[in-house]
Coordinates of C-alpha atoms in Angstrom, one line a residue:
M607 CA 41.8 18.7 34.3
Q608 CA 39.8 21.9 33.5
N609 CA 42.3 24.0 35.7
L610 CA 45.1 22.4 33.8
L611 CA 43.3 23.2 30.5
I612 CA 43.1 26.9 31.6
I613 CA 46.7 27.2 32.8
S614 CA 47.9 25.4 29.5
T615 CA 45.9 27.6 27.2
F616 CA 47.3 30.8 29.0
I617 CA 50.8 29.4 28.5
K618 CA 50.1 28.8 25.0
L619 CA 48.7 32.4 24.4
L620 CA 51.8 34.0 26.0
L621 CA 53.9 32.0 23.2
I622 CA 51.9 33.6 20.1
P623 CA 54.7 36.2 19.8
A624 CA 57.6 33.5 20.1
Y625 CA 60.0 32.0 17.5
R626 CA 58.1 30.3 14.5
S627 CA 60.0 27.8 12.2
T628 CA 59.7 27.2 8.6
D629 CA 56.7 24.8 9.4
F630 CA 54.6 28.0 10.1
E631 CA 55.0 28.9 6.4
V632 CA 54.6 25.3 5.4
H633 CA 51.2 25.3 7.0
R634 CA 50.2 28.8 5.7
N635 CA 51.1 27.6 2.1
W636 CA 48.8 24.6 2.8
L637 CA 46.1 26.7 3.8
A638 CA 46.6 28.6 0.5
I639 CA 46.7 25.4 -1.7
T640 CA 43.7 23.7 -0.4
H641 CA 41.6 27.1 -0.4
S642 CA 42.8 28.4 -3.8
L643 CA 42.9 25.3 -5.9
P644 CA 40.7 22.5 -7.0
I645 CA 41.6 19.1 -5.4
N646 CA 43.2 17.6 -8.4
Q647 CA 45.9 20.2 -8.2
W648 CA 46.7 19.9 -4.3
Y649 CA 49.4 17.4 -4.9
L650 CA 50.8 18.9 -8.0
E651 CA 51.2 22.6 -6.9
K652 CA 54.8 23.5 -6.2
T653 CA 55.1 27.3 -6.3
S654 CA 56.5 27.1 -2.7
E655 CA 59.2 24.5 -2.0
W656 CA 57.0 23.5 0.9
T657 CA 54.7 21.5 -1.1
L658 CA 51.7 19.5 0.4
D659 CA 53.1 16.1 1.8
Y660 CA 50.7 15.0 4.2
P661 CA 47.8 12.6 3.8
P662 CA 44.6 13.7 2.3
F663 CA 42.6 13.8 5.7
F664 CA 45.0 16.6 6.9
A665 CA 44.7 18.5 3.7
W666 CA 41.0 18.5 4.2
F667 CA 41.7 19.8 7.8
E668 CA 43.8 22.7 6.3
K669 CA 40.7 23.4 4.1
L670 CA 38.4 23.8 6.8
L671 CA 40.8 26.1 8.6
S672 CA 41.2 28.2 5.6
F673 CA 37.3 28.9 5.6
F674 CA 38.0 30.8 8.7
A675 CA 41.3 32.1 7.7
A676 CA 39.6 34.1 4.8
F677 CA 37.7 36.0 7.3
V678 CA 40.9 37.0 9.2
D679 CA 43.2 37.9 6.5
P680 CA 42.5 36.7 2.9
K681 CA 46.0 37.5 1.7
M682 CA 47.4 34.6 3.6
L683 CA 45.3 32.2 1.2
K684 CA 47.2 33.6 -1.9
I685 CA 49.7 31.0 -3.0
E686 CA 52.1 33.5 -4.5
N687 CA 52.3 35.4 -1.1
L688 CA 55.3 33.3 0.0
E689 CA 56.6 33.8 3.6
Y690 CA 53.4 35.9 4.4
A691 CA 53.1 36.5 8.1
S692 CA 50.9 39.3 9.0
N693 CA 49.8 39.8 12.6
E694 CA 46.4 38.7 11.8
T695 CA 48.0 35.4 10.1
V696 CA 50.3 34.7 13.1
I697 CA 47.5 35.1 15.6
F698 CA 45.1 32.9 13.5
Q699 CA 47.3 30.0 12.9
R700 CA 48.8 30.1 16.7
L701 CA 44.9 30.0 17.9
S702 CA 44.1 27.3 15.3
V703 CA 46.8 25.1 16.9
I704 CA 45.5 25.8 20.4
V705 CA 41.7 25.3 19.4
S706 CA 42.4 21.9 17.6
E707 CA 44.5 20.5 20.6
L708 CA 41.0 20.6 22.7
L709 CA 40.7 17.1 21.1
L710 CA 43.8 16.0 23.1
F711 CA 42.1 17.2 26.2
W712 CA 39.1 15.5 25.5
A713 CA 41.0 12.2 24.9
L714 CA 43.0 12.5 27.9
S715 CA 39.7 13.2 29.8
R716 CA 38.4 9.8 28.4
Y717 CA 41.7 8.3 29.6
T718 CA 41.3 9.1 33.2
K719 CA 37.8 7.8 33.0
Y720 CA 38.4 4.4 31.5
F721 CA 41.8 3.8 32.8
G722 CA 40.9 4.5 36.5
N723 CA 39.8 7.8 37.9
K724 CA 42.8 7.8 40.2
Y725 CA 45.0 10.5 41.2
I726 CA 48.1 9.0 39.3
H727 CA 46.0 9.0 36.1
W728 CA 45.2 12.5 36.5
V729 CA 48.9 13.4 36.9
I730 CA 49.9 11.4 33.8
A731 CA 47.0 13.1 32.0
G732 CA 48.2 16.5 33.0
S733 CA 51.8 15.6 32.4
I734 CA 50.9 14.9 28.8
L735 CA 48.6 17.9 28.3
M736 CA 51.5 20.2 29.6
H737 CA 54.6 18.3 28.3
P738 CA 57.4 20.6 27.1
G739 CA 57.6 18.6 23.9
V740 CA 53.9 19.5 23.0
I741 CA 54.7 23.1 23.9
I742 CA 58.3 23.2 22.0
V743 CA 56.9 21.5 18.9
D744 CA 53.6 22.7 18.5
H745 CA 53.4 26.3 20.2
I746 CA 56.6 27.5 19.5
H747 CA 58.3 25.6 16.5
F748 CA 54.7 25.3 15.1
Q749 CA 52.8 22.3 14.2
Y750 CA 49.5 20.6 14.6
N751 CA 50.4 17.5 16.5
G752 CA 48.1 18.1 19.6
I753 CA 45.0 17.0 17.4
L754 CA 46.8 13.9 16.2
Y755 CA 48.0 12.8 19.7
G756 CA 44.3 13.1 20.7
I757 CA 43.1 10.8 17.8
L758 CA 45.8 8.1 18.8
L759 CA 44.8 8.4 22.4
L760 CA 41.3 8.0 21.5
S761 CA 42.1 4.9 19.5
I762 CA 44.0 3.5 22.6
V763 CA 41.1 4.2 25.1
E764 CA 38.7 2.4 22.7
A765 CA 41.2 -0.6 22.8
K766 CA 41.1 -0.6 26.5
R767 CA 37.3 -0.7 26.4
N768 CA 37.4 -3.6 23.9
N769 CA 35.8 -1.6 21.3
L770 CA 38.5 -2.9 18.8
L771 CA 36.7 -2.2 15.6
L772 CA 36.3 1.5 16.6
S773 CA 40.0 1.7 17.8
G774 CA 41.1 0.3 14.4
I775 CA 38.9 2.6 12.4
L776 CA 40.1 5.7 14.6
F777 CA 43.7 4.6 13.9
A778 CA 43.0 4.3 10.1
V779 CA 41.8 8.0 10.3
L780 CA 45.1 8.8 12.2
L781 CA 47.1 7.5 9.4
N782 CA 45.2 9.5 6.7
F783 CA 46.0 12.5 8.9
K784 CA 49.7 12.0 9.3
H785 CA 51.6 8.9 8.0
I786 CA 54.4 8.8 10.4
Y787 CA 52.1 6.8 12.5
L788 CA 52.8 4.0 10.2
Y789 CA 55.5 3.3 12.8
M790 CA 52.8 1.7 15.1
A791 CA 50.8 0.2 12.5
P792 CA 52.5 -3.4 12.8
A793 CA 51.4 -3.5 16.7
Y794 CA 47.9 -2.5 15.5
F795 CA 47.8 -5.0 12.9
V796 CA 48.8 -7.9 15.1
Y797 CA 46.6 -7.1 18.1
L798 CA 43.4 -6.3 16.0
L799 CA 44.0 -9.6 13.8
K800 CA 44.5 -11.8 16.9
S801 CA 42.0 -10.1 19.3
Y802 CA 39.3 -9.0 17.0
C803 CA 39.2 -11.5 14.4
Y804 CA 39.8 -14.7 16.6
I805 CA 37.1 -15.6 19.0
Q806 CA 37.1 -18.0 21.8
D807 CA 35.4 -21.4 20.8
G808 CA 35.7 -23.7 23.9
P809 CA 39.4 -24.4 24.6
A810 CA 40.4 -23.4 21.1
M811 CA 40.4 -20.0 19.2
T812 CA 38.5 -19.8 15.9
F813 CA 39.4 -17.2 13.1
S814 CA 36.3 -15.2 12.5
L815 CA 35.8 -14.5 8.5
Q816 CA 32.9 -12.2 9.2
R817 CA 34.7 -10.1 11.8
F818 CA 37.9 -9.9 9.4
I819 CA 35.9 -8.8 6.5
L820 CA 34.2 -6.4 8.8
L821 CA 37.4 -4.9 10.0
G822 CA 39.1 -5.0 6.7
S823 CA 36.2 -3.2 4.9
S824 CA 36.0 -0.5 7.6
V825 CA 39.7 0.2 7.2
I826 CA 39.5 0.1 3.4
A827 CA 36.5 2.5 3.7
V828 CA 38.6 5.1 5.5
F829 CA 41.3 4.9 3.2
L830 CA 38.9 5.0 0.1
L831 CA 37.2 8.1 1.6
S832 CA 40.7 9.7 1.9
F833 CA 42.4 8.9 -1.4
G834 CA 39.2 8.0 -3.4
P835 CA 39.3 11.4 -5.3
F836 CA 43.0 11.3 -6.1
I837 CA 42.3 7.6 -7.4
Y838 CA 39.7 8.9 -9.6
F839 CA 42.1 11.7 -11.0
G840 CA 44.7 9.0 -11.4
Q841 CA 47.2 11.1 -9.1
I842 CA 48.0 8.4 -6.6
P843 CA 51.6 8.1 -7.7
N844 CA 52.0 11.9 -7.4
V845 CA 50.4 11.5 -3.8
L846 CA 52.6 8.7 -2.9
Q847 CA 55.8 10.5 -4.1
R848 CA 54.9 13.3 -2.0
L849 CA 54.3 11.2 1.2
F850 CA 57.4 9.0 0.8
P851 CA 60.3 11.2 -0.4
F852 CA 63.0 8.7 -0.3
T853 CA 65.5 10.9 -2.0
R854 CA 65.9 12.8 1.3
G855 CA 68.8 11.8 3.4
L856 CA 69.2 9.1 5.8
C857 CA 69.5 11.5 8.8
H858 CA 67.1 14.4 9.2
A859 CA 68.6 18.1 9.4
Y860 CA 68.4 18.2 13.1
W861 CA 69.8 14.7 13.5
A862 CA 67.2 12.8 15.6
P863 CA 69.6 11.1 18.4
N864 CA 69.2 7.6 16.8
F865 CA 71.3 4.7 15.6
W866 CA 72.1 6.3 12.2
A867 CA 73.2 9.8 13.9
L868 CA 75.7 7.8 15.7
Y869 CA 76.7 5.9 12.6
A870 CA 77.2 9.3 10.7
A871 CA 78.9 10.7 13.6
A872 CA 81.3 7.7 13.6
D873 CA 81.9 8.2 9.8
R874 CA 83.1 11.8 10.5
A875 CA 85.2 10.5 13.1
L876 CA 86.8 7.9 10.9
I877 CA 87.5 10.5 8.2
I878 CA 89.8 12.4 10.8
L879 CA 91.6 8.9 11.6
G880 CA 91.8 7.9 8.0
K881 CA 93.5 11.0 7.0
K882 CA 96.4 10.5 9.6
L883 CA 96.5 6.8 8.5
G884 CA 96.4 7.4 4.7
W885 CA 93.3 5.5 4.1
K886 CA 91.6 5.8 0.7
L887 CA 88.5 7.9 1.3
K888 CA 85.5 8.9 -1.0
E889 CA 86.5 12.5 -1.8
E890 CA 82.9 13.4 -2.6
A891 CA 81.7 12.4 0.7
I892 CA 84.4 14.1 2.9
G893 CA 82.8 17.5 2.8
S894 CA 79.2 16.0 3.0
M895 CA 77.0 16.5 6.0
T896 CA 73.4 14.9 6.5
K897 CA 71.2 16.6 4.2
G898 CA 67.7 17.1 6.0
F899 CA 65.7 18.3 3.0
V900 CA 67.5 17.3 -0.2
G901 CA 69.8 14.5 -1.3
D902 CA 71.1 11.4 0.4
T903 CA 73.7 11.2 3.1
Q904 CA 77.2 10.4 1.8
F905 CA 79.6 8.4 4.0
A906 CA 83.3 8.5 3.2
V907 CA 84.5 5.4 5.2
L908 CA 81.4 3.3 6.5
P909 CA 79.1 1.6 4.0
T910 CA 76.3 3.7 2.4
I911 CA 73.0 3.0 3.9
E912 CA 69.8 2.8 1.7
A913 CA 66.2 3.0 2.5
I914 CA 65.8 -0.9 2.3
H915 CA 68.5 -1.4 5.0
T916 CA 66.6 0.7 7.4
L917 CA 63.5 -1.1 6.7
I918 CA 65.2 -4.5 7.5
F919 CA 66.8 -3.2 10.7
T920 CA 63.4 -1.8 11.8
T921 CA 61.4 -4.9 10.8
G922 CA 63.8 -7.1 12.5
V923 CA 63.5 -5.3 15.8
Q924 CA 59.6 -5.2 15.5
L925 CA 59.2 -8.7 15.0
I926 CA 61.1 -9.6 18.3
V927 CA 58.1 -7.6 20.1
L928 CA 55.3 -8.4 17.8
Q929 CA 55.8 -12.4 18.4
K930 CA 54.9 -11.8 22.0
L931 CA 51.9 -9.7 21.2
W932 CA 50.8 -12.4 18.7
R933 CA 51.1 -15.3 21.3
K934 CA 49.7 -13.2 24.3
P935 CA 47.4 -10.4 22.8
T936 CA 46.5 -8.6 25.9
F937 CA 45.8 -4.8 26.2
N938 CA 49.1 -4.4 28.2
N939 CA 51.2 -6.1 25.8
F940 CA 49.4 -4.2 22.8
L941 CA 50.4 -0.9 24.5
S942 CA 54.0 -1.8 25.3
S943 CA 54.2 -3.4 21.7
L944 CA 52.7 0.2 20.3
L945 CA 55.5 1.9 22.2
L946 CA 58.2 -0.5 21.0
C947 CA 57.3 -0.6 17.6
A948 CA 57.4 3.2 17.4
F949 CA 60.8 3.3 19.3
A950 CA 62.3 0.7 16.9
T951 CA 61.4 2.9 13.8
Y952 CA 62.8 6.0 15.6
L953 CA 66.0 4.2 16.3
F954 CA 66.4 2.6 12.8
G955 CA 64.1 4.3 10.5
W956 CA 64.8 6.5 7.5
H957 CA 65.0 10.1 7.7
V958 CA 63.7 10.3 11.1
H959 CA 62.6 13.6 12.6
E960 CA 63.6 14.6 16.1
K961 CA 60.0 15.5 16.6
A962 CA 59.1 11.7 16.4
I963 CA 60.3 11.1 19.9
M964 CA 56.8 12.5 21.1
I965 CA 55.1 9.4 19.3
V966 CA 57.1 7.2 21.8
L967 CA 56.7 9.4 24.8
I968 CA 52.6 9.7 24.6
P969 CA 52.2 5.8 24.8
Y970 CA 54.8 5.6 27.4
G971 CA 53.2 8.0 29.5
L972 CA 50.2 5.8 29.8
M973 CA 52.4 2.7 30.9
A974 CA 54.1 4.8 33.5
T975 CA 51.3 4.1 35.9
D976 CA 52.2 0.2 35.8
S977 CA 55.3 0.1 38.0
K978 CA 58.0 2.2 39.3
L979 CA 60.5 0.9 36.9
N980 CA 58.2 2.1 34.1
L981 CA 57.8 5.5 35.9
R982 CA 61.7 5.8 36.1
V983 CA 62.2 5.0 32.4
F984 CA 59.2 7.4 31.4
V985 CA 60.8 10.3 33.3
I986 CA 64.4 9.7 32.0
L987 CA 63.1 9.2 28.4
S988 CA 61.1 12.3 28.7
I989 CA 64.1 14.5 29.9
A990 CA 66.4 13.0 27.0
G991 CA 63.6 13.5 24.5
I992 CA 62.9 17.2 25.5
Y993 CA 66.5 17.8 25.4
S994 CA 66.7 16.4 21.8
L995 CA 64.2 19.0 20.9
Y996 CA 66.0 21.9 22.1
P997 CA 68.0 22.4 18.7
L998 CA 64.7 23.5 17.2
L999 CA 64.6 26.4 19.3
F1000 CA 68.1 27.7 18.4
Q1001 CA 67.6 31.6 19.0
P1002 CA 68.6 32.9 22.3
T1003 CA 65.5 34.4 23.1
E1004 CA 63.6 31.1 23.4
T1005 CA 66.5 29.5 25.5
P1006 CA 65.2 30.7 29.0
I1007 CA 61.7 29.6 28.0
K1008 CA 62.5 26.0 27.1
L1009 CA 64.9 25.6 30.2
V1010 CA 62.4 27.1 32.9
Y1011 CA 59.6 25.3 31.4
T1012 CA 61.2 22.0 31.3
L1013 CA 62.4 22.4 34.9
L1014 CA 59.0 23.5 36.1
W1015 CA 57.4 20.4 34.3
A1016 CA 59.9 18.0 35.7
F1017 CA 59.9 19.5 39.4
T1018 CA 56.0 19.2 39.3
V1019 CA 55.4 15.9 37.5
V1020 CA 58.1 13.8 38.8
P1021 CA 57.4 14.1 42.6
S1022 CA 53.6 14.1 42.0
L1023 CA 54.0 10.6 40.1
S1024 CA 56.4 9.4 42.9
Y1025 CA 54.0 10.4 45.5
S1026 CA 51.0 8.8 43.6
M1027 CA 53.0 5.4 43.3
N1028 CA 53.4 5.2 46.9
M1029 CA 49.8 6.0 47.7

């Protein structure tokens, strides 16, 4: 693993001059907000259109980074310096992603230790550390997902070790870094409730009120630590409005390849057919495309989809999975439920980002060791997921990078996994 860390770090350093998305400016602006303003202004400031819209723990993470940023280039911490990108700023932000990703490396090291120190687990750990999706999203497009995957994997490892209380606390911490992990919350809720709060009492299972209170108070304590200052300032409505902007469209700007992307595409096709057949169409929707940042998606033929509809679809699919987890709360069922809950939300959720496919691929990587079927599905889903991320890198300069790196990863990981399954 140490050799892979060195190789991956070298690759990431080479990518420092690569294309940067608007997310680079997003995080520079968040550095400036958390460094320059008192905490009661963080979720109110709107000089930039890229307002702070992650939970408070991530805001504190940005503030921690800003202390170091002040020594590198203080101008990046000025809120009015929109689109500021000096060489020092670029290098600092790129390096901050690389350094924070060390948590992912540590989590993968613990995975190989507690899941079984076998060749196949080392291959899986390496495939996640070097995954093209991680490289594309974090080290070219620019985000801080590596540290979040690390917290998720640490939580899963503790669940594997039967340290369920610590697993739940770590997941609560993760939710307060990035709320997209609510996708997985139903699986955690069911598993911890049944496995931790029920104890074996002879042939029967007995509900432990003491454990329930301990688990609940631990999770509540994490959320109070995160949201407490904003409760004090009476700003919870402002924070929640930033975290859950339901005024954004059904489909994200780049169209995550899910059910609603197909639904929107079908509506575009029906417009063409409707014009030929003389159907009555919604004129205001004919020229409308999905709006990734502002406004709702309008449909000219098919019924309009509201956020509540996506919640019903998602919940219905998740309940099919969760009922099995409730009846048989084993770790393997928990891991598969975690994956399927995330996948259900990816397929049917509201305003799903294409980058969310990585939340599906990370736990699936851990399941790939279970059977050859899971291995094949992991490889197929990984290739499809990586391909769905390619529109993020739309400039010709990055085309050879994303293609060559994906092929290198595939031709290294797939044979290694296949070989290890036959050992």
